[in-house]
GROMACS .gro file of C-alpha atoms in nm:
model
  442
    1UNK     CA    1   0.000   0.000   0.000
    2UNK     CA    2   0.128   0.347  -0.087
    3UNK     CA    3   0.197   0.542   0.232
    4UNK     CA    4  -0.064   0.818   0.276
    5UNK     CA    5   0.000   1.190   0.294
    6UNK     CA    6  -0.005   1.345   0.639
    7UNK     CA    7  -0.256   1.631   0.658
    8UNK     CA    8  -0.362   1.866   0.937
    9UNK     CA    9  -0.694   1.964   1.093
   10UNK     CA   10  -0.733   2.273   1.311
   11UNK     CA   11  -0.896   2.213   1.649
   12UNK     CA   12  -0.915   2.546   1.828
   13UNK     CA   13  -0.557   2.674   1.834
   14UNK     CA   14  -0.404   2.327   1.788
   15UNK     CA   15  -0.317   2.145   1.465
   16UNK     CA   16  -0.401   1.773   1.462
   17UNK     CA   17  -0.214   1.547   1.218
   18UNK     CA   18  -0.417   1.283   1.035
   19UNK     CA   19  -0.391   1.030   0.750
   20UNK     CA   20  -0.655   0.865   0.532
   21UNK     CA   21  -0.626   0.524   0.362
   22UNK     CA   22  -0.882   0.307   0.184
   23UNK     CA   23  -1.025   0.602  -0.007
   24UNK     CA   24  -1.216   0.364  -0.235
   25UNK     CA   25  -1.442   0.239   0.046
   26UNK     CA   26  -1.783   0.393   0.124
   27UNK     CA   27  -1.776   0.361   0.506
   28UNK     CA   28  -1.551   0.573   0.730
   29UNK     CA   29  -1.379   0.449   1.044
   30UNK     CA   30  -1.194   0.693   1.270
   31UNK     CA   31  -0.925   0.538   1.489
   32UNK     CA   32  -0.863   0.717   1.821
   33UNK     CA   33  -0.519   0.595   1.939
   34UNK     CA   34  -0.400   0.495   2.283
   35UNK     CA   35  -0.127   0.649   2.494
   36UNK     CA   36   0.092   0.775   2.210
   37UNK     CA   37   0.122   0.730   1.833
   38UNK     CA   38   0.324   0.851   1.536
   39UNK     CA   39   0.134   0.841   1.206
   40UNK     CA   40   0.437   0.803   0.981
   41UNK     CA   41   0.674   0.596   1.195
   42UNK     CA   42   0.402   0.344   1.285
   43UNK     CA   43   0.415   0.222   0.924
   44UNK     CA   44   0.763   0.085   1.007
   45UNK     CA   45   0.616  -0.166   1.255
   46UNK     CA   46   0.521  -0.468   1.039
   47UNK     CA   47   0.219  -0.588   1.239
   48UNK     CA   48   0.072  -0.236   1.259
   49UNK     CA   49   0.124  -0.175   0.887
   50UNK     CA   50  -0.050  -0.505   0.812
   51UNK     CA   51  -0.332  -0.413   1.052
   52UNK     CA   52  -0.392  -0.074   0.888
   53UNK     CA   53  -0.382  -0.230   0.542
   54UNK     CA   54  -0.638  -0.493   0.642
   55UNK     CA   55  -0.874  -0.231   0.787
   56UNK     CA   56  -0.827  -0.016   0.478
   57UNK     CA   57  -0.948  -0.302   0.259
   58UNK     CA   58  -1.309  -0.248   0.373
   59UNK     CA   59  -1.324   0.099   0.537
   60UNK     CA   60  -1.198   0.446   0.466
   61UNK     CA   61  -0.958   0.455   0.761
   62UNK     CA   62  -0.894   0.793   0.925
   63UNK     CA   63  -0.608   0.788   1.177
   64UNK     CA   64  -0.478   1.081   1.381
   65UNK     CA   65  -0.214   1.163   1.641
   66UNK     CA   66  -0.366   1.301   1.958
   67UNK     CA   67  -0.261   1.653   2.051
   68UNK     CA   68   0.073   1.644   2.230
   69UNK     CA   69   0.190   1.332   2.042
   70UNK     CA   70   0.335   1.223   1.711
   71UNK     CA   71   0.304   1.482   1.436
   72UNK     CA   72   0.032   1.689   1.604
   73UNK     CA   73   0.101   2.012   1.792
   74UNK     CA   74   0.243   1.961   2.139
   75UNK     CA   75   0.082   2.212   2.374
   76UNK     CA   76   0.217   2.241   2.726
   77UNK     CA   77  -0.100   2.111   2.891
   78UNK     CA   78  -0.321   1.803   2.854
   79UNK     CA   79  -0.673   1.936   2.789
   80UNK     CA   80  -0.995   1.809   2.949
   81UNK     CA   81  -1.187   1.523   2.795
   82UNK     CA   82  -1.430   1.737   2.596
   83UNK     CA   83  -1.148   1.925   2.422
   84UNK     CA   84  -0.978   1.599   2.326
   85UNK     CA   85  -1.312   1.478   2.188
   86UNK     CA   86  -1.330   1.799   1.983
   87UNK     CA   87  -1.016   1.683   1.803
   88UNK     CA   88  -1.214   1.390   1.659
   89UNK     CA   89  -1.475   1.630   1.521
   90UNK     CA   90  -1.204   1.850   1.372
   91UNK     CA   91  -1.037   1.556   1.198
   92UNK     CA   92  -1.368   1.426   1.062
   93UNK     CA   93  -1.455   1.770   0.926
   94UNK     CA   94  -1.114   1.808   0.762
   95UNK     CA   95  -1.136   1.459   0.609
   96UNK     CA   96  -1.486   1.525   0.476
   97UNK     CA   97  -1.650   1.261   0.696
   98UNK     CA   98  -2.009   1.339   0.790
   99UNK     CA   99  -2.064   1.013   0.984
  100UNK     CA  100  -1.820   0.740   1.076
  101UNK     CA  101  -1.763   0.439   1.290
  102UNK     CA  102  -1.542   0.540   1.581
  103UNK     CA  103  -1.275   0.300   1.708
  104UNK     CA  104  -1.117   0.386   2.043
  105UNK     CA  105  -0.804   0.204   2.160
  106UNK     CA  106  -0.692   0.209   2.526
  107UNK     CA  107  -0.751   0.559   2.673
  108UNK     CA  108  -0.842   0.672   2.322
  109UNK     CA  109  -1.157   0.476   2.400
  110UNK     CA  110  -1.248   0.718   2.680
  111UNK     CA  111  -1.225   1.003   2.430
  112UNK     CA  112  -1.429   0.803   2.178
  113UNK     CA  113  -1.700   0.732   2.439
  114UNK     CA  114  -1.728   1.104   2.514
  115UNK     CA  115  -1.763   1.191   2.144
  116UNK     CA  116  -2.017   0.915   2.080
  117UNK     CA  117  -2.235   1.029   2.370
  118UNK     CA  118  -2.213   1.397   2.276
  119UNK     CA  119  -2.236   1.369   1.896
  120UNK     CA  120  -2.439   1.055   1.818
  121UNK     CA  121  -2.548   1.212   1.488
  122UNK     CA  122  -2.186   1.182   1.368
  123UNK     CA  123  -2.129   0.823   1.486
  124UNK     CA  124  -2.247   0.514   1.297
  125UNK     CA  125  -2.115   0.283   1.567
  126UNK     CA  126  -1.859   0.263   1.846
  127UNK     CA  127  -1.580   0.005   1.873
  128UNK     CA  128  -1.360  -0.016   2.183
  129UNK     CA  129  -1.043  -0.219   2.233
  130UNK     CA  130  -0.870  -0.256   2.569
  131UNK     CA  131  -1.073   0.021   2.733
  132UNK     CA  132  -1.168   0.065   3.098
  133UNK     CA  133  -1.415   0.332   3.209
  134UNK     CA  134  -1.149   0.455   3.451
  135UNK     CA  135  -0.790   0.345   3.504
  136UNK     CA  136  -0.742   0.371   3.881
  137UNK     CA  137  -0.941   0.193   4.148
  138UNK     CA  138  -1.173   0.352   4.401
  139UNK     CA  139  -1.402   0.222   4.673
  140UNK     CA  140  -1.673   0.156   4.415
  141UNK     CA  141  -1.438   0.053   4.130
  142UNK     CA  142  -1.214  -0.244   4.223
  143UNK     CA  143  -0.993  -0.259   3.910
  144UNK     CA  144  -0.657  -0.104   3.834
  145UNK     CA  145  -0.379   0.053   4.039
  146UNK     CA  146  -0.439   0.296   4.320
  147UNK     CA  147  -0.418   0.660   4.218
  148UNK     CA  148  -0.098   0.697   4.419
  149UNK     CA  149   0.066   0.405   4.236
  150UNK     CA  150  -0.039   0.546   3.900
  151UNK     CA  151   0.097   0.893   3.980
  152UNK     CA  152   0.424   0.736   4.092
  153UNK     CA  153   0.460   0.592   3.741
  154UNK     CA  154   0.397   0.939   3.598
  155UNK     CA  155   0.659   1.093   3.827
  156UNK     CA  156   0.912   0.829   3.722
  157UNK     CA  157   0.843   0.903   3.354
  158UNK     CA  158   0.893   1.273   3.409
  159UNK     CA  159   1.221   1.214   3.593
  160UNK     CA  160   1.377   0.928   3.395
  161UNK     CA  161   1.195   0.914   3.061
  162UNK     CA  162   1.050   0.605   2.893
  163UNK     CA  163   1.223   0.286   2.999
  164UNK     CA  164   1.191  -0.052   2.828
  165UNK     CA  165   1.006  -0.172   3.137
  166UNK     CA  166   0.742   0.098   3.091
  167UNK     CA  167   0.715   0.047   2.717
  168UNK     CA  168   0.723  -0.333   2.700
  169UNK     CA  169   0.664  -0.481   3.046
  170UNK     CA  170   0.878  -0.748   3.211
  171UNK     CA  171   0.825  -1.050   2.983
  172UNK     CA  172   0.744  -0.912   2.641
  173UNK     CA  173   0.887  -1.196   2.429
  174UNK     CA  174   1.020  -0.951   2.168
  175UNK     CA  175   1.352  -0.984   1.992
  176UNK     CA  176   1.627  -0.729   2.054
  177UNK     CA  177   1.559  -0.586   1.707
  178UNK     CA  178   1.187  -0.541   1.781
  179UNK     CA  179   1.259  -0.373   2.114
  180UNK     CA  180   1.504  -0.134   1.945
  181UNK     CA  181   1.263  -0.046   1.663
  182UNK     CA  182   0.951   0.000   1.874
  183UNK     CA  183   1.139   0.177   2.154
  184UNK     CA  184   1.283   0.426   1.905
  185UNK     CA  185   0.939   0.493   1.753
  186UNK     CA  186   0.756   0.529   2.083
  187UNK     CA  187   1.023   0.761   2.220
  188UNK     CA  188   0.984   0.972   1.907
  189UNK     CA  189   0.604   0.978   1.955
  190UNK     CA  190   0.620   1.192   2.269
  191UNK     CA  191   0.856   1.348   2.519
  192UNK     CA  192   0.898   1.224   2.879
  193UNK     CA  193   0.691   1.515   3.008
  194UNK     CA  194   0.413   1.438   2.758
  195UNK     CA  195   0.405   1.073   2.866
  196UNK     CA  196   0.394   1.183   3.230
  197UNK     CA  197   0.116   1.437   3.162
  198UNK     CA  198  -0.090   1.175   2.982
  199UNK     CA  199  -0.053   0.929   3.271
  200UNK     CA  200  -0.161   1.198   3.518
  201UNK     CA  201  -0.468   1.260   3.300
  202UNK     CA  202  -0.545   0.888   3.303
  203UNK     CA  203  -0.518   0.878   3.682
  204UNK     CA  204  -0.830   1.093   3.708
  205UNK     CA  205  -1.034   1.025   3.393
  206UNK     CA  206  -1.369   0.860   3.469
  207UNK     CA  207  -1.623   0.799   3.194
  208UNK     CA  208  -1.866   0.582   3.391
  209UNK     CA  209  -2.129   0.856   3.409
  210UNK     CA  210  -2.153   0.897   3.032
  211UNK     CA  211  -2.179   0.527   2.939
  212UNK     CA  212  -2.561   0.504   2.974
  213UNK     CA  213  -2.589   0.804   2.738
  214UNK     CA  214  -2.417   0.624   2.451
  215UNK     CA  215  -2.700   0.538   2.212
  216UNK     CA  216  -2.511   0.404   1.911
  217UNK     CA  217  -2.434   0.037   1.831
  218UNK     CA  218  -2.130  -0.059   2.037
  219UNK     CA  219  -1.877  -0.344   2.030
  220UNK     CA  220  -1.639  -0.378   2.326
  221UNK     CA  221  -1.334  -0.603   2.279
  222UNK     CA  222  -1.069  -0.709   2.531
  223UNK     CA  223  -0.807  -0.978   2.582
  224UNK     CA  224  -0.851  -1.222   2.869
  225UNK     CA  225  -0.516  -1.141   3.028
  226UNK     CA  226  -0.470  -0.779   2.916
  227UNK     CA  227  -0.216  -0.635   3.166
  228UNK     CA  228  -0.334  -0.277   3.106
  229UNK     CA  229  -0.712  -0.306   3.067
  230UNK     CA  230  -0.871  -0.550   3.310
  231UNK     CA  231  -1.108  -0.783   3.126
  232UNK     CA  232  -1.368  -0.769   3.404
  233UNK     CA  233  -1.358  -0.389   3.400
  234UNK     CA  234  -1.409  -0.398   3.022
  235UNK     CA  235  -1.700  -0.636   3.070
  236UNK     CA  236  -1.846  -0.392   3.326
  237UNK     CA  237  -1.803  -0.105   3.079
  238UNK     CA  238  -1.996  -0.297   2.814
  239UNK     CA  239  -2.272  -0.377   3.062
  240UNK     CA  240  -2.333  -0.006   3.121
  241UNK     CA  241  -2.364   0.090   2.752
  242UNK     CA  242  -2.719   0.016   2.631
  243UNK     CA  243  -2.719  -0.276   2.387
  244UNK     CA  244  -2.339  -0.308   2.375
  245UNK     CA  245  -2.188  -0.642   2.274
  246UNK     CA  246  -1.877  -0.777   2.448
  247UNK     CA  247  -1.620  -0.994   2.271
  248UNK     CA  248  -1.329  -1.152   2.459
  249UNK     CA  249  -1.010  -1.262   2.284
  250UNK     CA  250  -0.736  -1.483   2.431
  251UNK     CA  251  -0.394  -1.339   2.512
  252UNK     CA  252  -0.183  -1.172   2.777
  253UNK     CA  253  -0.119  -0.852   2.584
  254UNK     CA  254  -0.278  -0.512   2.527
  255UNK     CA  255  -0.201  -0.544   2.157
  256UNK     CA  256  -0.475  -0.602   1.899
  257UNK     CA  257  -0.239  -0.656   1.604
  258UNK     CA  258  -0.094  -0.994   1.701
  259UNK     CA  259  -0.109  -1.349   1.567
  260UNK     CA  260  -0.490  -1.365   1.588
  261UNK     CA  261  -0.529  -1.056   1.369
  262UNK     CA  262  -0.764  -1.245   1.135
  263UNK     CA  263  -1.010  -1.307   1.420
  264UNK     CA  264  -1.002  -0.944   1.535
  265UNK     CA  265  -1.036  -0.806   1.182
  266UNK     CA  266  -1.327  -1.042   1.109
  267UNK     CA  267  -1.511  -0.918   1.420
  268UNK     CA  268  -1.455  -0.556   1.322
  269UNK     CA  269  -1.555  -0.613   0.959
  270UNK     CA  270  -1.878  -0.788   1.056
  271UNK     CA  271  -1.969  -0.506   1.298
  272UNK     CA  272  -1.895  -0.234   1.042
  273UNK     CA  273  -2.021  -0.390   0.718
  274UNK     CA  274  -2.267  -0.652   0.843
  275UNK     CA  275  -2.076  -0.922   0.657
  276UNK     CA  276  -1.812  -1.147   0.807
  277UNK     CA  277  -1.530  -1.223   0.562
  278UNK     CA  278  -1.532  -1.575   0.421
  279UNK     CA  279  -1.273  -1.789   0.599
  280UNK     CA  280  -0.963  -1.832   0.389
  281UNK     CA  281  -0.776  -2.161   0.397
  282UNK     CA  282  -0.399  -2.126   0.412
  283UNK     CA  283  -0.144  -2.403   0.434
  284UNK     CA  284   0.168  -2.316   0.632
  285UNK     CA  285   0.451  -2.496   0.805
  286UNK     CA  286   0.408  -2.473   1.181
  287UNK     CA  287   0.512  -2.637   1.504
  288UNK     CA  288   0.215  -2.772   1.699
  289UNK     CA  289   0.237  -2.818   2.075
  290UNK     CA  290  -0.003  -3.010   2.296
  291UNK     CA  291   0.004  -3.030   2.676
  292UNK     CA  292  -0.230  -3.179   2.932
  293UNK     CA  293  -0.232  -3.238   3.307
  294UNK     CA  294  -0.107  -3.576   3.422
  295UNK     CA  295  -0.359  -3.784   3.621
  296UNK     CA  296  -0.625  -3.518   3.577
  297UNK     CA  297  -0.919  -3.751   3.643
  298UNK     CA  298  -0.787  -3.841   3.990
  299UNK     CA  299  -0.705  -3.479   4.069
  300UNK     CA  300  -1.051  -3.361   3.967
  301UNK     CA  301  -1.215  -3.622   4.189
  302UNK     CA  302  -0.997  -3.533   4.488
  303UNK     CA  303  -1.037  -3.157   4.456
  304UNK     CA  304  -1.406  -3.136   4.369
  305UNK     CA  305  -1.560  -2.922   4.097
  306UNK     CA  306  -1.497  -2.576   4.241
  307UNK     CA  307  -1.130  -2.625   4.332
  308UNK     CA  308  -1.065  -2.815   4.008
  309UNK     CA  309  -1.202  -2.524   3.804
  310UNK     CA  310  -0.981  -2.284   3.998
  311UNK     CA  311  -0.678  -2.505   3.933
  312UNK     CA  312  -0.757  -2.527   3.561
  313UNK     CA  313  -0.794  -2.148   3.539
  314UNK     CA  314  -0.461  -2.093   3.713
  315UNK     CA  315  -0.289  -2.352   3.493
  316UNK     CA  316  -0.427  -2.196   3.176
  317UNK     CA  317  -0.327  -1.846   3.285
  318UNK     CA  318   0.032  -1.955   3.338
  319UNK     CA  319   0.037  -2.152   3.014
  320UNK     CA  320  -0.099  -1.853   2.819
  321UNK     CA  321   0.172  -1.631   2.963
  322UNK     CA  322   0.446  -1.870   2.851
  323UNK     CA  323   0.293  -1.913   2.505
  324UNK     CA  324   0.280  -1.536   2.465
  325UNK     CA  325   0.639  -1.501   2.588
  326UNK     CA  326   0.763  -1.761   2.340
  327UNK     CA  327   0.576  -1.596   2.050
  328UNK     CA  328   0.323  -1.874   2.010
  329UNK     CA  329  -0.045  -1.866   1.931
  330UNK     CA  330  -0.294  -2.028   2.168
  331UNK     CA  331  -0.543  -2.226   1.958
  332UNK     CA  332  -0.753  -2.416   2.211
  333UNK     CA  333  -0.786  -2.493   2.583
  334UNK     CA  334  -1.034  -2.782   2.573
  335UNK     CA  335  -1.059  -2.967   2.903
  336UNK     CA  336  -0.725  -2.968   3.085
  337UNK     CA  337  -0.530  -2.953   2.758
  338UNK     CA  338  -0.350  -2.674   2.577
  339UNK     CA  339  -0.304  -2.657   2.199
  340UNK     CA  340  -0.072  -2.391   2.056
  341UNK     CA  341   0.124  -2.327   1.738
  342UNK     CA  342   0.467  -2.171   1.691
  343UNK     CA  343   0.672  -2.047   1.398
  344UNK     CA  344   0.981  -2.226   1.530
  345UNK     CA  345   1.025  -2.572   1.690
  346UNK     CA  346   1.286  -2.464   1.946
  347UNK     CA  347   1.049  -2.199   2.082
  348UNK     CA  348   0.772  -2.459   2.108
  349UNK     CA  349   0.994  -2.702   2.303
  350UNK     CA  350   1.125  -2.432   2.536
  351UNK     CA  351   0.769  -2.313   2.590
  352UNK     CA  352   0.661  -2.665   2.689
  353UNK     CA  353   0.946  -2.684   2.941
  354UNK     CA  354   0.858  -2.338   3.075
  355UNK     CA  355   0.490  -2.431   3.116
  356UNK     CA  356   0.595  -2.741   3.310
  357UNK     CA  357   0.803  -2.528   3.547
  358UNK     CA  358   0.532  -2.262   3.577
  359UNK     CA  359   0.260  -2.504   3.689
  360UNK     CA  360   0.471  -2.703   3.936
  361UNK     CA  361   0.387  -2.465   4.224
  362UNK     CA  362   0.020  -2.548   4.161
  363UNK     CA  363   0.092  -2.911   4.252
  364UNK     CA  364   0.037  -3.048   3.902
  365UNK     CA  365   0.256  -3.197   3.632
  366UNK     CA  366   0.202  -3.182   3.259
  367UNK     CA  367   0.307  -3.394   2.965
  368UNK     CA  368   0.369  -3.240   2.624
  369UNK     CA  369   0.423  -3.333   2.261
  370UNK     CA  370   0.549  -3.129   1.965
  371UNK     CA  371   0.565  -3.188   1.591
  372UNK     CA  372   0.647  -2.980   1.283
  373UNK     CA  373   0.434  -3.016   0.973
  374UNK     CA  374   0.204  -2.841   0.729
  375UNK     CA  375  -0.126  -2.726   0.883
  376UNK     CA  376  -0.441  -2.571   0.740
  377UNK     CA  377  -0.550  -2.234   0.874
  378UNK     CA  378  -0.921  -2.160   0.837
  379UNK     CA  379  -1.009  -1.848   1.030
  380UNK     CA  380  -0.897  -1.923   1.387
  381UNK     CA  381  -0.905  -2.299   1.331
  382UNK     CA  382  -0.589  -2.509   1.282
  383UNK     CA  383  -0.622  -2.857   1.129
  384UNK     CA  384  -0.437  -3.120   0.931
  385UNK     CA  385  -0.246  -3.442   0.987
  386UNK     CA  386   0.032  -3.256   1.173
  387UNK     CA  387  -0.221  -3.163   1.443
  388UNK     CA  388  -0.318  -3.528   1.495
  389UNK     CA  389   0.048  -3.632   1.510
  390UNK     CA  390   0.125  -3.371   1.777
  391UNK     CA  391  -0.170  -3.477   1.990
  392UNK     CA  392  -0.076  -3.846   1.968
  393UNK     CA  393   0.287  -3.772   2.065
  394UNK     CA  394   0.173  -3.579   2.373
  395UNK     CA  395  -0.044  -3.874   2.481
  396UNK     CA  396   0.264  -4.100   2.491
  397UNK     CA  397   0.475  -3.870   2.711
  398UNK     CA  398   0.514  -3.943   3.080
  399UNK     CA  399   0.473  -3.711   3.379
  400UNK     CA  400   0.685  -3.399   3.335
  401UNK     CA  401   0.809  -3.512   2.995
  402UNK     CA  402   0.820  -3.338   2.658
  403UNK     CA  403   0.825  -3.571   2.356
  404UNK     CA  404   0.891  -3.463   1.999
  405UNK     CA  405   0.897  -3.608   1.650
  406UNK     CA  406   1.223  -3.663   1.464
  407UNK     CA  407   1.138  -3.358   1.253
  408UNK     CA  408   1.147  -3.136   1.560
  409UNK     CA  409   1.478  -3.289   1.670
  410UNK     CA  410   1.636  -3.235   1.328
  411UNK     CA  411   1.515  -2.877   1.294
  412UNK     CA  412   1.643  -2.772   1.638
  413UNK     CA  413   2.003  -2.872   1.566
  414UNK     CA  414   2.233  -2.616   1.727
  415UNK     CA  415   1.965  -2.483   1.964
  416UNK     CA  416   2.121  -2.641   2.272
  417UNK     CA  417   1.826  -2.875   2.326
  418UNK     CA  418   1.923  -3.231   2.420
  419UNK     CA  419   1.712  -3.534   2.319
  420UNK     CA  420   1.697  -3.902   2.414
  421UNK     CA  421   1.575  -4.163   2.169
  422UNK     CA  422   1.228  -4.291   2.272
  423UNK     CA  423   1.216  -4.545   1.991
  424UNK     CA  424   0.972  -4.606   1.709
  425UNK     CA  425   0.607  -4.585   1.804
  426UNK     CA  426   0.267  -4.630   1.648
  427UNK     CA  427   0.045  -4.328   1.665
  428UNK     CA  428  -0.324  -4.408   1.687
  429UNK     CA  429  -0.504  -4.319   1.366
  430UNK     CA  430  -0.182  -4.206   1.194
  431UNK     CA  431  -0.014  -4.418   0.921
  432UNK     CA  432   0.332  -4.573   0.964
  433UNK     CA  433   0.559  -4.585   1.266
  434UNK     CA  434   0.723  -4.270   1.400
  435UNK     CA  435   1.066  -4.218   1.556
  436UNK     CA  436   1.014  -4.014   1.872
  437UNK     CA  437   1.248  -3.838   2.113
  438UNK     CA  438   1.230  -3.727   2.476
  439UNK     CA  439   1.366  -3.383   2.569
  440UNK     CA  440   1.650  -3.440   2.814
  441UNK     CA  441   1.779  -3.089   2.866
  442UNK     CA  442   1.820  -2.739   2.727
   0.00000   0.00000   0.00000
């Protein structure tokens, strides 16, 4: 896609930078960004560029940098909510958009909620991703940090600038190259004082009172383990917007442009156009990983239903975190099992070992199996003979063991992983005999 021209809209005495893509499409969608953004540099981040291109295939996408960030003017103060909402109106007017769907991301969602409630005649529908009605907890709002903790983060930003810890979290699973690229872009998007001012604004913003006044179709989306926007707080937000629909996606990240982009885009496209895109079938080489809890039937009987459900939830939370950290994609969590795919076999094996270590404190052990082969991707479904092989290998592993096919062993040469020969085995429902290996160290 040809990179769009950056244009400017006047909002009061401030100039707001914006870009338009997908000019051929009849429906407008205005994207209100989160903490910070940079219209031009964001195109250098591959997953964001792909995300914007996908959206621009069915909407006329209007993106802007909030005042104080990116290519927009950087006034010395963060304005109140209504002035920030005015920036949306200014951008729509400049882009020639009479009515549009409004998509608010993170605290951009609070601004979008304000605009949708105040100017429903300009809003075809409201989409929210990773948005909480407020970001600090109170006596009647149990989610988020305390206000004091949040302001301490702001003070640290003002004093020391943006650290990798602030930008990426503790266990981000990014390569050194990705950290360097994204860190450089996000530091260019705003100054330390602008980051600090925005965080101080977030410490006090509270849009709960306006939610019942939003009278446009609304879709609220959130990841199960979002570290920034609590999923239960997002669910509460949706419950207070008349007729709003809530959609939960798996993952331990605040990011919407990750490996399940197809699922997210399909949800957005159906909401905006009324038509869900036809699932496309792709065949790709992938590493499949299966894990399940050893002796789960006995454990379930001993613990009882309530405690067993709590144990499963805790096990799945820890497994999801490791899958995210090792750049995998969680496909399914049926029963006590986990099914994930990876773009590299060494990452899959190390993830299986990490999951085993992570769930030990819960008093459970897992077994795991991994295989590399061609799989079929249909929407969010993963199928094919490689999937069956991986599941059958996992079923043969013992307590605490990770078994792999010879393909995995061969493709991880030089990774430092050590394997023991487990012999040739028959895999139920799969032709021929398979040479399998047990992971003996890393």
